[in-house]
mmCIF file of C-alpha atoms and ligand atoms in Angstrom:
data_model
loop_
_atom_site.group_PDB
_atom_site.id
_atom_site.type_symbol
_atom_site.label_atom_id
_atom_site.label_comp_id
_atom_site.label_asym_id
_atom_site.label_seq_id
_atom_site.Cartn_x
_atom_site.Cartn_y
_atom_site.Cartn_z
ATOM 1 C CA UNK A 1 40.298 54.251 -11.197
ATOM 2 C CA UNK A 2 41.134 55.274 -14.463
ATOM 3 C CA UNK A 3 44.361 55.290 -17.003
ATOM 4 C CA UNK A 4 44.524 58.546 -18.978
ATOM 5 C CA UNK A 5 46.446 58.273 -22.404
ATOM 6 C CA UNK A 6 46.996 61.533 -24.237
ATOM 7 C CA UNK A 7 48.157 62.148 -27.683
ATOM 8 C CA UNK A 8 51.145 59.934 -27.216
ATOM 9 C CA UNK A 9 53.429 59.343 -29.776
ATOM 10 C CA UNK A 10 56.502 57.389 -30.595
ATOM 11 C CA UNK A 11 58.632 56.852 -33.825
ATOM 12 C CA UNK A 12 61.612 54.717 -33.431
ATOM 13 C CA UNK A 13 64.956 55.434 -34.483
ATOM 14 C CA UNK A 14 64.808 53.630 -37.922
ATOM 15 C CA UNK A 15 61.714 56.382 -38.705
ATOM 16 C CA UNK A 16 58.859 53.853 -38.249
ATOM 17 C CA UNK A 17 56.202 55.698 -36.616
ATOM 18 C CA UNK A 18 55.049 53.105 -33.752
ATOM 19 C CA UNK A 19 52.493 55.256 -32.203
ATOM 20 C CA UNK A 20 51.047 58.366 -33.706
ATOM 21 C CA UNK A 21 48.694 60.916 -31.651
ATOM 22 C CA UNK A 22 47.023 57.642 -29.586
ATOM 23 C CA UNK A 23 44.478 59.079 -27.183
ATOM 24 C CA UNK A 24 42.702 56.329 -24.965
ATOM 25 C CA UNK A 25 40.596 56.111 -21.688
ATOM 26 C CA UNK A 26 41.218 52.758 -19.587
ATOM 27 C CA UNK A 27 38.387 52.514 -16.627
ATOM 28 C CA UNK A 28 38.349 50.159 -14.504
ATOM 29 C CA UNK A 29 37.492 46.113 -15.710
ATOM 30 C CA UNK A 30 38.853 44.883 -18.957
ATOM 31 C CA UNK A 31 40.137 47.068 -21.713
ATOM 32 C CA UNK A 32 40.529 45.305 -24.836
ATOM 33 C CA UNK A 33 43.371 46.673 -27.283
ATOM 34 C CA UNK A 34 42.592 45.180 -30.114
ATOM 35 C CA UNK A 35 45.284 45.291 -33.226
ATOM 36 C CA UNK A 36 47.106 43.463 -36.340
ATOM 37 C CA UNK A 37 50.567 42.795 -35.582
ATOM 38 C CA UNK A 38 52.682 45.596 -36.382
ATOM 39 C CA UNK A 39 49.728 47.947 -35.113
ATOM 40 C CA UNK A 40 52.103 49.573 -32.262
ATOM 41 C CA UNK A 41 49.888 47.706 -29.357
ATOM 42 C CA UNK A 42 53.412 46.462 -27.725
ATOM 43 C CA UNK A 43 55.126 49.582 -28.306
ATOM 44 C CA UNK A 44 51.810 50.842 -26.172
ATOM 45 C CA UNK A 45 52.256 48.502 -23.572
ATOM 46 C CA UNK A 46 55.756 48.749 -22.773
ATOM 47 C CA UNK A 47 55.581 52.616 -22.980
ATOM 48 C CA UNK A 48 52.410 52.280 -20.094
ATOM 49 C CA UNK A 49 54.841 49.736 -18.483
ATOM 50 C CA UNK A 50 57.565 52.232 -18.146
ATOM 51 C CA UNK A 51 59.994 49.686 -19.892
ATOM 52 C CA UNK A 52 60.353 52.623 -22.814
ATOM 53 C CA UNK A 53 59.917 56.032 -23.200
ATOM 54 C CA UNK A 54 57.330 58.309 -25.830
ATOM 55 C CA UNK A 55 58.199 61.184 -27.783
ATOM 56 C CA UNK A 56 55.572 63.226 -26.737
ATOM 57 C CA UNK A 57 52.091 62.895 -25.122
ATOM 58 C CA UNK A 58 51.128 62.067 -21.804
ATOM 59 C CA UNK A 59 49.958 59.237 -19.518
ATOM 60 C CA UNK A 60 47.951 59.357 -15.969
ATOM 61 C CA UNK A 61 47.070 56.499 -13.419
ATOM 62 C CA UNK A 62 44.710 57.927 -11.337
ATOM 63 C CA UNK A 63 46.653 61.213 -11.284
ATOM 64 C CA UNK A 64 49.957 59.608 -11.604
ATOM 65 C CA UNK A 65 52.021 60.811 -13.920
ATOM 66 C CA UNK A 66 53.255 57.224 -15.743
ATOM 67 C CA UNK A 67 56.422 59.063 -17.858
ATOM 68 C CA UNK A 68 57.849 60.643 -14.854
ATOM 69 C CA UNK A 69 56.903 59.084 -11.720
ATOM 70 C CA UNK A 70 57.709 55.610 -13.376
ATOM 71 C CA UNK A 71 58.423 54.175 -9.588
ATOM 72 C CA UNK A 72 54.909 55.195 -8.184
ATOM 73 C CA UNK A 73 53.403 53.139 -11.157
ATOM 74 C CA UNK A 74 55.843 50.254 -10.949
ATOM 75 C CA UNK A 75 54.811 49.706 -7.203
ATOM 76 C CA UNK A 76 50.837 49.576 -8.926
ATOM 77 C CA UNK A 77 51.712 47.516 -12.240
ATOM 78 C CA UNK A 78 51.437 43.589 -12.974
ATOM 79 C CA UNK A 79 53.287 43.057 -16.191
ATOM 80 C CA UNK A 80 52.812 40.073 -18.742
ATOM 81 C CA UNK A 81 55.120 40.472 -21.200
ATOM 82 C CA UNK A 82 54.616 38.827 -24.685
ATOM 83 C CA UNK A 83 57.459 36.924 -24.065
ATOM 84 C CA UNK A 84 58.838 36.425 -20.906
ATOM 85 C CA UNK A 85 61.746 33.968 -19.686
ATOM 86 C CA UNK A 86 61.445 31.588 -17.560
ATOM 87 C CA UNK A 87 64.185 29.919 -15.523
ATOM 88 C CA UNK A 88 63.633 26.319 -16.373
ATOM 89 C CA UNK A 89 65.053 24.587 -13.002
ATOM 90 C CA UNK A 90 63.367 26.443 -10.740
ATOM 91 C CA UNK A 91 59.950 25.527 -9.585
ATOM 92 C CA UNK A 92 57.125 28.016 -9.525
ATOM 93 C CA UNK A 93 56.200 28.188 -5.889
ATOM 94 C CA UNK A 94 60.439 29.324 -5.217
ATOM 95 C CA UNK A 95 60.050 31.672 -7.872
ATOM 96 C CA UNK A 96 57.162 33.410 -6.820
ATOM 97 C CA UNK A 97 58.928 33.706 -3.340
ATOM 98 C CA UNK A 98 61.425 35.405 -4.813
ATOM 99 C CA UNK A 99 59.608 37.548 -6.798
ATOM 100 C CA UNK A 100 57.279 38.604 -3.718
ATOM 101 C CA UNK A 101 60.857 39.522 -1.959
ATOM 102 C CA UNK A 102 61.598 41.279 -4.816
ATOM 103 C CA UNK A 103 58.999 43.318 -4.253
ATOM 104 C CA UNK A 104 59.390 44.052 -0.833
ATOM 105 C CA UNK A 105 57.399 40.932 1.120
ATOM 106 C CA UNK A 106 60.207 41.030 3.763
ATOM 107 C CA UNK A 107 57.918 38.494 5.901
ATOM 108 C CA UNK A 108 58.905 34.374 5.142
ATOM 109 C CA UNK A 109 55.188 34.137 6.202
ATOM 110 C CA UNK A 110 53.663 36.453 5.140
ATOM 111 C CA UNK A 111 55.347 35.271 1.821
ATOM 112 C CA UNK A 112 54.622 31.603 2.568
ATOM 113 C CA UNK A 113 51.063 32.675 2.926
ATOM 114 C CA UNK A 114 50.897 34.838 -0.546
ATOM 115 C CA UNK A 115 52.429 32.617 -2.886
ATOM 116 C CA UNK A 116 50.049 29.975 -1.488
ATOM 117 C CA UNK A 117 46.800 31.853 -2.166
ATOM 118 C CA UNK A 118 48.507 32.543 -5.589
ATOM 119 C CA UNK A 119 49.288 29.369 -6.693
ATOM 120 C CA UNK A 120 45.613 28.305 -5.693
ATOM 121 C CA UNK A 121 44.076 31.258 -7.588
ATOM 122 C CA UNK A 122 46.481 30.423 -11.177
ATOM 123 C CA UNK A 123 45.482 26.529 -10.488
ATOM 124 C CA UNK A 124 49.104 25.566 -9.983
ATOM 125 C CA UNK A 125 49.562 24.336 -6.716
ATOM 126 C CA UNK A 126 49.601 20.826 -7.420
ATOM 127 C CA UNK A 127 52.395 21.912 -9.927
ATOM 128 C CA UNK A 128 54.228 24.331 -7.562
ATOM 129 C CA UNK A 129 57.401 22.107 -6.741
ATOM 130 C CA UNK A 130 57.602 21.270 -11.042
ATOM 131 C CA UNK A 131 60.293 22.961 -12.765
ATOM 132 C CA UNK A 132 59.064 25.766 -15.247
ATOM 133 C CA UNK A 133 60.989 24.416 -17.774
ATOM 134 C CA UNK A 134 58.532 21.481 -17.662
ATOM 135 C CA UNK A 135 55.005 23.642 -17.928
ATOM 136 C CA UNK A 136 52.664 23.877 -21.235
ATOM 137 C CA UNK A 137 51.873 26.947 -22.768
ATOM 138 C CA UNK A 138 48.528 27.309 -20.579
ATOM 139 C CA UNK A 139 50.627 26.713 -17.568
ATOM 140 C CA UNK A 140 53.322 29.091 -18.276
ATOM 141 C CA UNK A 141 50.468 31.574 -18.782
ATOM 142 C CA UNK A 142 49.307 30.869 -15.864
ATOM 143 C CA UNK A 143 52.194 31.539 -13.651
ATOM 144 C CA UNK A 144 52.839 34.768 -15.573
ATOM 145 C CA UNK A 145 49.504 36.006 -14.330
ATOM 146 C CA UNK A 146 50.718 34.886 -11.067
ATOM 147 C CA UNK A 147 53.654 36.549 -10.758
ATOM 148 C CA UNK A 148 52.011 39.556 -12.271
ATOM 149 C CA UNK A 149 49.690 39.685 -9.449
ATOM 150 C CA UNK A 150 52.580 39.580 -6.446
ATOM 151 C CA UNK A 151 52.183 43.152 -4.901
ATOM 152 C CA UNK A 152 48.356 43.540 -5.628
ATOM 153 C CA UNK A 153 48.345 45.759 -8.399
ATOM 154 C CA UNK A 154 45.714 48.184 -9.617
ATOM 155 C CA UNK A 155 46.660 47.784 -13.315
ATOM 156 C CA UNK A 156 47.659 44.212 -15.058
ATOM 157 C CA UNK A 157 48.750 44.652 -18.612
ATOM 158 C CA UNK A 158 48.869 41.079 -21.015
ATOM 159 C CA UNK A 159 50.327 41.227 -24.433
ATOM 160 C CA UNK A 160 48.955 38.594 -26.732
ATOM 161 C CA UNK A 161 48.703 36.160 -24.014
ATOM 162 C CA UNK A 162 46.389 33.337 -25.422
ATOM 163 C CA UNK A 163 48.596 32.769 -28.418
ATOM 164 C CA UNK A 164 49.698 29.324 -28.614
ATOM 165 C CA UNK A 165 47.208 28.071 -25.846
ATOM 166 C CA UNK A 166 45.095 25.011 -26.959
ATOM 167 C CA UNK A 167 41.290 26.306 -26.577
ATOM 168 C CA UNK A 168 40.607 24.495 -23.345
ATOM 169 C CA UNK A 169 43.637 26.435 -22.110
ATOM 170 C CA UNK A 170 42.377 29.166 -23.292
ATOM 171 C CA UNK A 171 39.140 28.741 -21.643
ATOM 172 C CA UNK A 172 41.217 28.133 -18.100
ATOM 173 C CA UNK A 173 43.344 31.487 -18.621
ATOM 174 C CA UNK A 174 39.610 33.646 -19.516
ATOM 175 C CA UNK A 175 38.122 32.398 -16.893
ATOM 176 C CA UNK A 176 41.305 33.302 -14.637
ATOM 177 C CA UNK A 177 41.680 37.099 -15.935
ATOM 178 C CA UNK A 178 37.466 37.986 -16.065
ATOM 179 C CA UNK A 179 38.331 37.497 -12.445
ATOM 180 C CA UNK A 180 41.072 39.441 -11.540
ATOM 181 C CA UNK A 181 39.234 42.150 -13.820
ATOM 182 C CA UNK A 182 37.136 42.612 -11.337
ATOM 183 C CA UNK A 183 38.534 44.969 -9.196
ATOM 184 C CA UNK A 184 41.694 46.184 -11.682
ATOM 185 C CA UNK A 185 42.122 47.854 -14.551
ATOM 186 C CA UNK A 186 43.510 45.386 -16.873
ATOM 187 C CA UNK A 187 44.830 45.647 -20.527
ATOM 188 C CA UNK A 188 44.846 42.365 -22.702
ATOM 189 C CA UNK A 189 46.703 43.164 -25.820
ATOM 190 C CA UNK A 190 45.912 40.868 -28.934
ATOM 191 C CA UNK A 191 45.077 40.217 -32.381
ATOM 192 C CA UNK A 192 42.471 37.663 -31.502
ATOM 193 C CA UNK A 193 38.775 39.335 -31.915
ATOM 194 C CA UNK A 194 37.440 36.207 -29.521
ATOM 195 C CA UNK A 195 39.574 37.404 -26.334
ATOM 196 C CA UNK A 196 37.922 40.517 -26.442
ATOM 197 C CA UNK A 197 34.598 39.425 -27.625
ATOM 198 C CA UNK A 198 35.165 36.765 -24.305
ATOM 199 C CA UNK A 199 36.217 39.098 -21.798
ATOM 200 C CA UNK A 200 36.211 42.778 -22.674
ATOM 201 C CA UNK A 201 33.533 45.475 -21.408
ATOM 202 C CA UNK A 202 35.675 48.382 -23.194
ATOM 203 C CA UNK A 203 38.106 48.048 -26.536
ATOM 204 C CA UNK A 204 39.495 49.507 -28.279
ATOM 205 C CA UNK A 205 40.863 48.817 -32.285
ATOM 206 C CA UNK A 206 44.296 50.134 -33.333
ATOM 207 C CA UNK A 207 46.189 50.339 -36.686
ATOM 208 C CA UNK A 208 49.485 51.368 -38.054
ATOM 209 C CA UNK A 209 49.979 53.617 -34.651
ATOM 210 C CA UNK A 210 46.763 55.142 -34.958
ATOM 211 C CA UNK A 211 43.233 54.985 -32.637
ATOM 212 C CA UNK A 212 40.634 53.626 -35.186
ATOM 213 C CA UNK A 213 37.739 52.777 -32.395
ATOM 214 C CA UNK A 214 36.999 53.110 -28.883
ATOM 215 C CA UNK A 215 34.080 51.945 -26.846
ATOM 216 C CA UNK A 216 31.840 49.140 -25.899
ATOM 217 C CA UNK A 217 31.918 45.866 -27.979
ATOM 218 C CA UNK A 218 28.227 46.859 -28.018
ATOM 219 C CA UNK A 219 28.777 50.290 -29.551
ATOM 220 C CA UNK A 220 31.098 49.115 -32.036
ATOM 221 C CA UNK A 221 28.505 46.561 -33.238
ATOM 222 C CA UNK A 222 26.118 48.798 -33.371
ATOM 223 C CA UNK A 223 28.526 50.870 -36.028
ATOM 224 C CA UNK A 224 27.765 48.048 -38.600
ATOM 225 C CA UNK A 225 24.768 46.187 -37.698
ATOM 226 C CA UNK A 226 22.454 45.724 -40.746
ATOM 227 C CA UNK A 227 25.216 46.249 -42.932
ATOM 228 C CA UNK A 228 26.977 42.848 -43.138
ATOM 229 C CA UNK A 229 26.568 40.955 -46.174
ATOM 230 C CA UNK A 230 27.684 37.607 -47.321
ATOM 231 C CA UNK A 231 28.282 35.172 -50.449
ATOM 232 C CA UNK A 232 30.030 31.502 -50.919
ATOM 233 C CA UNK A 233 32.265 32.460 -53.858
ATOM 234 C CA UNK A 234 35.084 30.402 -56.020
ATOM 235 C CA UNK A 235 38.723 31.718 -55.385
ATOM 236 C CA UNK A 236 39.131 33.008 -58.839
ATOM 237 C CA UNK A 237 36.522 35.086 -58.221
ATOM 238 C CA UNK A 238 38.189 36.894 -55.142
ATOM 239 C CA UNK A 239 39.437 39.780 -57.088
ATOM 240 C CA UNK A 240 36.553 40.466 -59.258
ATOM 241 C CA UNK A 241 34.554 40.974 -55.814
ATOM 242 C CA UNK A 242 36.986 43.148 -54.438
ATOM 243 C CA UNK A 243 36.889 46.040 -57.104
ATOM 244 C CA UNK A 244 32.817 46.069 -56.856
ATOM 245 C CA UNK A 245 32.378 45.697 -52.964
ATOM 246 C CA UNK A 246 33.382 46.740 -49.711
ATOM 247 C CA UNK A 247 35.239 43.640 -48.677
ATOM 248 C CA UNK A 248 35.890 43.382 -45.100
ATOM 249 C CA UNK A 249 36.959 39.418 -44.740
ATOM 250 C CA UNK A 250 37.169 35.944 -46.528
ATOM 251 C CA UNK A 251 37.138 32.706 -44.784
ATOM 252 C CA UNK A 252 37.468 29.734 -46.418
ATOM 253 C CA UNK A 253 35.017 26.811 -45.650
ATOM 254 C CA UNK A 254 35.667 23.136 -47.543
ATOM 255 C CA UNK A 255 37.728 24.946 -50.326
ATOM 256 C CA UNK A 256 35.158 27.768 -51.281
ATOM 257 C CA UNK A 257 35.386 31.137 -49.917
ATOM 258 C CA UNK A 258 32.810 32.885 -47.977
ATOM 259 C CA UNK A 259 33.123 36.529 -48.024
ATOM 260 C CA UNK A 260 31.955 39.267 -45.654
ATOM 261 C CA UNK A 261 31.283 42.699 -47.347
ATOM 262 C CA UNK A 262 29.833 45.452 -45.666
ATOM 263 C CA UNK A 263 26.837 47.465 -47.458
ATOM 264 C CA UNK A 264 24.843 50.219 -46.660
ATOM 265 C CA UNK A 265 22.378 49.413 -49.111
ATOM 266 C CA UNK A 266 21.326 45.576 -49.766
ATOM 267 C CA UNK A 267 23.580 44.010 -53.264
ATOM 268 C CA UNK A 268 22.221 42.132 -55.616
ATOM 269 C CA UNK A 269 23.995 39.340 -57.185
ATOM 270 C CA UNK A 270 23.338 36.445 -54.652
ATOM 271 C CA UNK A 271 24.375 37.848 -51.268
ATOM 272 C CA UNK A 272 22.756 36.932 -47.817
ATOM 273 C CA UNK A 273 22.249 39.543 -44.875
ATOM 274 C CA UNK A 274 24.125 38.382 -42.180
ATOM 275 C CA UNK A 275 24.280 39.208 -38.218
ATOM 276 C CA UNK A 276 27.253 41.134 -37.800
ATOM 277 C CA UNK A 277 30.071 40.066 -34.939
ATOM 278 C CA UNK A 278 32.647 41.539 -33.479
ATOM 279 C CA UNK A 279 35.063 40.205 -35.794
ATOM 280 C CA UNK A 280 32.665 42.234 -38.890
ATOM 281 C CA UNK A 281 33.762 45.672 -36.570
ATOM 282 C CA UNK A 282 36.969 44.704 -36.556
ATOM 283 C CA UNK A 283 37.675 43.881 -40.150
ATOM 284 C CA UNK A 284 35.891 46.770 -41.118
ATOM 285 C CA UNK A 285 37.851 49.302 -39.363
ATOM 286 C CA UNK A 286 41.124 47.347 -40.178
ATOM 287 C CA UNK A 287 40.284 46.978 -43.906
ATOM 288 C CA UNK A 288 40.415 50.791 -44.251
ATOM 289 C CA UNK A 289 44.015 50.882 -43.013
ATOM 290 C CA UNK A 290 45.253 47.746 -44.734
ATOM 291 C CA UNK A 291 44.648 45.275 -47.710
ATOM 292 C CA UNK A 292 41.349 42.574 -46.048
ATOM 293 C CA UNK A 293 43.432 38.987 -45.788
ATOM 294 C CA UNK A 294 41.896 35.299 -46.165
ATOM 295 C CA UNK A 295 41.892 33.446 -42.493
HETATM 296 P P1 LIG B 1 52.302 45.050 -32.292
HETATM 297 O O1 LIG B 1 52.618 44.730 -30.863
HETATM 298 O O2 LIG B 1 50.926 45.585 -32.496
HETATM 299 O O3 LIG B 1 52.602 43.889 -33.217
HETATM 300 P P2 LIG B 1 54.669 46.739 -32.217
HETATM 301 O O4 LIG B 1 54.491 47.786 -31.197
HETATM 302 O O5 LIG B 1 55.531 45.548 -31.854
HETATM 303 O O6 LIG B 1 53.253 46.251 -32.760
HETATM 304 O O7 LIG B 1 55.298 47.385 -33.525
HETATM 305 C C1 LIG B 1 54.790 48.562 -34.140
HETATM 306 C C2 LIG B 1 55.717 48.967 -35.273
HETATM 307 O O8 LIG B 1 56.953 49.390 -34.742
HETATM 308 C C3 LIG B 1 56.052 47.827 -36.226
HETATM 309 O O9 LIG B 1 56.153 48.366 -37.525
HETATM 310 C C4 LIG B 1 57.386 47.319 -35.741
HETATM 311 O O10 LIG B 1 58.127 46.736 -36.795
HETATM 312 C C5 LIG B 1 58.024 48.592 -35.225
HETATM 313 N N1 LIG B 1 58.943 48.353 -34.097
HETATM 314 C C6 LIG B 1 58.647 47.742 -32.928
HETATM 315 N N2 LIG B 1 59.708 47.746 -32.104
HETATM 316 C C7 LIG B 1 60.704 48.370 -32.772
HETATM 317 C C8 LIG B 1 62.074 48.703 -32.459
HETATM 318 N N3 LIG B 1 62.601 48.406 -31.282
HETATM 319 N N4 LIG B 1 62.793 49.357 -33.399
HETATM 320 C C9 LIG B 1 62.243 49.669 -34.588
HETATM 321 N N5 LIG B 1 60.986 49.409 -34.953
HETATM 322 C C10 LIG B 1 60.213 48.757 -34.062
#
């Protein structure tokens, strides 16, 4: 199982260039595409979705061909959307029935049976007869995997969807998708370096429309291991740094600033080796596209 992305590209009518040349390989488990906002990762999604169309380019799911045989993948996809609506009175275990006759369970029990084993498998089922309207973030999450998942699909795609979940929330909905990613090809779109670092046995990192990594978390750590240094530095200092070093992040911690710069040689001047993460691969590819930011 495999989803084949070839040169795609995509500028939008206003002349922003959304997606420029993007070339990716998608096997089977969890794909992490990792991004800043603004990178083009929805624009991605939606186009692999079949919700808009490319410019030029091409995409495969196991030999089909996603721009023109958008039914055939349709039948295969489970969609998350960054934002989805919900309708407020209804309670999740009717909407799920109605989505599963949506998408062809003609059966009541067959139906009866499915949305059952789904609401078990999001955690819901004690909530089934609640409104949606009445759900938390994590539970809304929840039942969007849910409904995702109606028509057993062999590729799940979910755009950005731990933002706004409290971390044990968070925990629930990882622990939820490193199932499903079992036997699926799923894409979790996001900006946050721990959802991939959680979940993900391929990522990869985009920018401004453009591929700037692909591989194994492993692999991409490997691409700056030993190079990672950091320093405790005042604010005011900040820009000084940034002229003589190869900044890739700044933190702050109790009002100082700790700053990550990556090295190929060890600097002088106070600075401390340091393991690198995942979040050290990512800045560093992302701070040669765009100006590093504090978080
Ligand atoms: P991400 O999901 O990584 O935040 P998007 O795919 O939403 O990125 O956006 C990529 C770029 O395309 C951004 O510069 C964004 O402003 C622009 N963009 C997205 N959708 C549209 C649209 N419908 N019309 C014009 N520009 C758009």
């Amino acid at each position: 199982m495999e989803l084949r992305i070839e040169n795609l590209s995509k500028t939008y009518p206003n002349g922003v260039q959304a997606l420029k040349q993007i070339s990716l390989t998608i096997p089977q488990g969890m794909f992490g595409l990792l991004g800043p906002n603004g990178a083009g990762k929805s624009t991605l999604m939606r186009t692999i979705a079949t919700l808009q169309e490319a410019d030029s380019g091409s995409i495969t799911l196991n030999g089909i061909d996603v721009l023109k045989d958008k039914q055939a993948v349709r039948e295969r996809l489970g969609y998350l959307p960054q934002d989805f609506g919900l309708y407020p009175r209804i309670n999740a275990e009717t909407m799920l029935d109605h989505i599963a006759q949506m998408k062809g369970v003609g059966n009541k029990a067959e139906r009866k049976d499915l949305v059952e084993n789904l609401l078990n498998r999001v955690n819901l089922y004690k909530d089934r007869k609640k409104g949606l309207g009445t759900y938390s973030g994590g539970m809304r999450q929840r039942f969007g995997i849910a409904q995702a998942l109606v028509g057993n699909p062999s590729l799940i795609i979910v755009d950005e969807p731990t933002a706004g979940l409290d971390p044990s929330e968070r925990n629930r909905f990882y622990n939820l998708l490193s199932e499903i990613g079992e036997n699926t090809i799923v894409i979790l779109s996001t900006h946050i370096v721990e959802d991939v670092n959680t979940l993900c046995s391929n990522m990869a990192i985009i920018c401004k429309g453009e591929v700037l990594m692909q591989g194994t978390p492993k692999e991409g750590l490997a691409q700056v291991h030993g190079k990672i240094y950091q320093k405790s530095i005042e604010k005011s200092e900040l820009d000084q740094y940034r002229e003589n070093y190869q900044v890739i992040s700044t933190k702050l911690i109790s009002g100082k600033l700790s700053l990550r710069i990556e090295s190929q040689t060890a600097p002088e001047n106070g600075f401390e080796p340091s393991p690198a993460d995942l979040e050290d691969v990512y800045f560093s590819f992302i701070s040669q596209k765009v100006d590093p930011i504090t978080i």
